[in-house]
Amino acid sequence: MTGPAQNKIVVERFDALVNGGDLDQLDELCTPDMVNHALAPSRPAGLAGTREFLAGAGRFRSDGWQRLVVVAEDDFVVQHGVRGGVWPGGAFLGIDAAPGPYAREVAFVYRLASGRIAERWAVRDDLGMLRQLGAYPAT
């Protein structure tokens, strides 16, 4: 049986994969036709693109959530808060950014079907992150 409480657990398990972990878990946590709307256009939008992104996520270190609110209702789970990490330096969204720590506000929305992630969206303050890393001067 699935419900909001179980869906929150699935999302927590998915979220834990950002800092490494067994990516084979994606087959258990996500539907085979999952659509990840948060991926860059150059990546496949489905499970393959999500796996590709998570495999390369080790390039930067996430320190996890500094603040987090999770709301679950029906088949949706929303995470909102501030997530921090360390950027190693280099291009981020095509913009050169120096290495350093950052903290940015993010919101993730997940739609689950039969207890598995079917869709994922993200809204991130990438400009705020780039400003912290010196790529854009603060106004």
mmCIF file of C-alpha atoms in Angstrom:
data_model
loop_
_atom_site.group_PDB
_atom_site.id
_atom_site.type_symbol
_atom_site.label_atom_id
_atom_site.label_comp_id
_atom_site.label_asym_id
_atom_site.label_seq_id
_atom_site.Cartn_x
_atom_site.Cartn_y
_atom_site.Cartn_z
ATOM 1 C CA MET A 1 0.000 0.000 0.000
ATOM 2 C CA THR A 2 1.267 3.450 -0.875
ATOM 3 C CA GLY A 3 0.348 6.830 0.466
ATOM 4 C CA PRO A 4 1.897 10.205 1.274
ATOM 5 C CA ALA A 5 4.059 8.871 4.134
ATOM 6 C CA GLN A 6 5.472 6.056 1.991
ATOM 7 C CA ASN A 7 5.978 8.450 -0.931
ATOM 8 C CA LYS A 8 8.081 10.718 1.312
ATOM 9 C CA ILE A 9 10.319 7.741 2.110
ATOM 10 C CA VAL A 10 10.778 6.976 -1.601
ATOM 11 C CA VAL A 11 11.788 10.602 -2.251
ATOM 12 C CA GLU A 12 14.205 10.562 0.714
ATOM 13 C CA ARG A 13 15.854 7.439 -0.712
ATOM 14 C CA PHE A 14 16.094 9.073 -4.156
ATOM 15 C CA ASP A 15 17.531 12.258 -2.605
ATOM 16 C CA ALA A 16 20.240 10.214 -0.840
ATOM 17 C CA LEU A 17 21.602 9.100 -4.222
ATOM 18 C CA VAL A 18 22.884 12.641 -4.935
ATOM 19 C CA ASN A 19 25.910 11.974 -2.731
ATOM 20 C CA GLY A 20 26.615 8.578 -4.240
ATOM 21 C CA GLY A 21 25.084 5.241 -3.657
ATOM 22 C CA ASP A 22 23.863 2.284 -5.597
ATOM 23 C CA LEU A 23 22.283 3.722 -8.746
ATOM 24 C CA ASP A 24 20.629 0.351 -9.349
ATOM 25 C CA GLN A 25 18.149 1.582 -6.709
ATOM 26 C CA LEU A 26 16.710 3.877 -9.390
ATOM 27 C CA ASP A 27 14.988 0.877 -10.969
ATOM 28 C CA GLU A 28 13.197 0.279 -7.667
ATOM 29 C CA LEU A 29 12.486 3.943 -6.843
ATOM 30 C CA CYS A 30 11.383 5.165 -10.294
ATOM 31 C CA THR A 31 8.956 3.977 -12.919
ATOM 32 C CA PRO A 32 10.598 2.683 -16.128
ATOM 33 C CA ASP A 33 9.086 5.610 -18.063
ATOM 34 C CA MET A 34 9.978 8.248 -15.451
ATOM 35 C CA VAL A 35 10.372 11.798 -16.813
ATOM 36 C CA ASN A 36 12.868 14.072 -15.077
ATOM 37 C CA HIS A 37 11.925 17.590 -16.207
ATOM 38 C CA ALA A 38 14.884 19.013 -14.253
ATOM 39 C CA LEU A 39 17.614 17.609 -16.493
ATOM 40 C CA ALA A 40 19.600 19.695 -18.954
ATOM 41 C CA PRO A 41 18.265 19.541 -22.521
ATOM 42 C CA SER A 42 21.409 17.672 -23.591
ATOM 43 C CA ARG A 43 20.468 14.693 -21.398
ATOM 44 C CA PRO A 44 17.743 12.141 -21.983
ATOM 45 C CA ALA A 45 14.713 13.179 -19.881
ATOM 46 C CA GLY A 46 14.045 9.710 -18.503
ATOM 47 C CA LEU A 47 15.669 7.210 -16.223
ATOM 48 C CA ALA A 48 18.799 7.022 -18.407
ATOM 49 C CA GLY A 49 19.370 10.775 -18.096
ATOM 50 C CA THR A 50 18.738 10.671 -14.345
ATOM 51 C CA ARG A 51 21.243 7.838 -13.965
ATOM 52 C CA GLU A 52 23.760 9.768 -16.112
ATOM 53 C CA PHE A 53 23.303 12.914 -14.008
ATOM 54 C CA LEU A 54 23.653 11.101 -10.687
ATOM 55 C CA ALA A 55 26.738 9.206 -11.899
ATOM 56 C CA GLY A 56 28.408 12.558 -12.653
ATOM 57 C CA ALA A 57 27.127 14.333 -9.550
ATOM 58 C CA GLY A 58 30.323 13.368 -7.729
ATOM 59 C CA ARG A 59 31.957 16.266 -9.574
ATOM 60 C CA PHE A 60 30.561 18.544 -6.897
ATOM 61 C CA ARG A 61 29.943 17.789 -3.258
ATOM 62 C CA SER A 62 26.535 18.363 -1.768
ATOM 63 C CA ASP A 63 26.474 19.081 1.942
ATOM 64 C CA GLY A 64 22.778 18.309 1.900
ATOM 65 C CA TRP A 65 19.901 20.326 3.212
ATOM 66 C CA GLN A 66 20.545 23.313 5.480
ATOM 67 C CA ARG A 67 16.785 23.867 5.749
ATOM 68 C CA LEU A 68 14.098 21.562 4.475
ATOM 69 C CA VAL A 69 10.306 21.386 4.460
ATOM 70 C CA VAL A 70 8.652 18.332 2.905
ATOM 71 C CA VAL A 71 4.965 18.227 2.058
ATOM 72 C CA ALA A 72 3.242 15.126 0.729
ATOM 73 C CA GLU A 73 -0.323 14.844 -0.457
ATOM 74 C CA ASP A 74 -1.926 12.252 -2.688
ATOM 75 C CA ASP A 75 0.714 11.276 -5.280
ATOM 76 C CA PHE A 76 2.880 14.386 -4.882
ATOM 77 C CA VAL A 77 5.875 15.159 -2.668
ATOM 78 C CA VAL A 78 7.405 18.647 -2.541
ATOM 79 C CA GLN A 79 10.773 19.454 -0.996
ATOM 80 C CA HIS A 80 11.619 23.116 -0.404
ATOM 81 C CA GLY A 81 14.628 24.538 1.366
ATOM 82 C CA VAL A 82 18.262 25.514 1.119
ATOM 83 C CA ARG A 83 20.801 23.014 -0.096
ATOM 84 C CA GLY A 84 24.525 23.652 0.222
ATOM 85 C CA GLY A 85 27.645 22.203 -1.262
ATOM 86 C CA VAL A 86 31.062 22.825 -2.735
ATOM 87 C CA TRP A 87 31.540 23.598 -6.425
ATOM 88 C CA PRO A 88 34.946 22.360 -7.719
ATOM 89 C CA GLY A 89 35.272 25.164 -10.277
ATOM 90 C CA GLY A 90 34.611 25.198 -13.987
ATOM 91 C CA ALA A 91 31.602 25.689 -16.195
ATOM 92 C CA PHE A 92 28.176 25.627 -14.578
ATOM 93 C CA LEU A 93 25.349 26.003 -17.099
ATOM 94 C CA GLY A 94 28.006 27.204 -19.542
ATOM 95 C CA ILE A 95 29.264 29.934 -17.194
ATOM 96 C CA ASP A 96 32.750 29.718 -15.683
ATOM 97 C CA ALA A 97 32.529 29.700 -11.891
ATOM 98 C CA ALA A 98 35.368 29.609 -9.376
ATOM 99 C CA PRO A 99 35.540 26.779 -6.857
ATOM 100 C CA GLY A 100 33.928 27.349 -3.505
ATOM 101 C CA PRO A 101 31.040 26.728 -1.156
ATOM 102 C CA TYR A 102 27.494 27.684 -2.030
ATOM 103 C CA ALA A 103 23.988 27.504 -0.615
ATOM 104 C CA ARG A 104 20.962 27.896 -2.845
ATOM 105 C CA GLU A 105 17.234 27.785 -2.422
ATOM 106 C CA VAL A 106 15.602 24.891 -4.264
ATOM 107 C CA ALA A 107 12.205 23.304 -4.692
ATOM 108 C CA PHE A 108 11.743 19.783 -6.017
ATOM 109 C CA VAL A 109 8.358 18.351 -6.974
ATOM 110 C CA TYR A 110 7.836 14.625 -7.427
ATOM 111 C CA ARG A 111 4.786 12.818 -8.791
ATOM 112 C CA LEU A 112 4.628 9.188 -7.780
ATOM 113 C CA ALA A 113 2.679 6.360 -9.348
ATOM 114 C CA SER A 114 2.200 3.102 -7.449
ATOM 115 C CA GLY A 115 4.859 4.160 -4.949
ATOM 116 C CA ARG A 116 7.529 5.003 -7.540
ATOM 117 C CA ILE A 117 8.722 8.349 -8.912
ATOM 118 C CA ALA A 118 7.067 8.980 -12.272
ATOM 119 C CA GLU A 119 7.988 12.664 -12.734
ATOM 120 C CA ARG A 120 10.395 15.149 -11.165
ATOM 121 C CA TRP A 121 10.685 18.948 -11.493
ATOM 122 C CA ALA A 122 13.199 21.380 -9.977
ATOM 123 C CA VAL A 123 13.329 25.122 -9.392
ATOM 124 C CA ARG A 124 16.779 26.242 -8.265
ATOM 125 C CA ASP A 125 18.385 29.598 -7.552
ATOM 126 C CA ASP A 126 21.268 29.008 -9.968
ATOM 127 C CA LEU A 127 21.919 32.754 -10.342
ATOM 128 C CA GLY A 128 22.323 33.064 -6.570
ATOM 129 C CA MET A 129 24.782 30.160 -6.636
ATOM 130 C CA LEU A 130 26.780 31.742 -9.473
ATOM 131 C CA ARG A 131 26.904 35.050 -7.589
ATOM 132 C CA GLN A 132 28.255 33.288 -4.497
ATOM 133 C CA LEU A 133 30.963 31.725 -6.660
ATOM 134 C CA GLY A 134 31.952 35.116 -8.113
ATOM 135 C CA ALA A 135 30.698 34.477 -11.658
ATOM 136 C CA TYR A 136 28.364 37.500 -11.434
ATOM 137 C CA PRO A 137 28.866 40.544 -9.245
ATOM 138 C CA ALA A 138 26.166 41.134 -6.656
ATOM 139 C CA THR A 139 24.111 44.229 -7.367
#
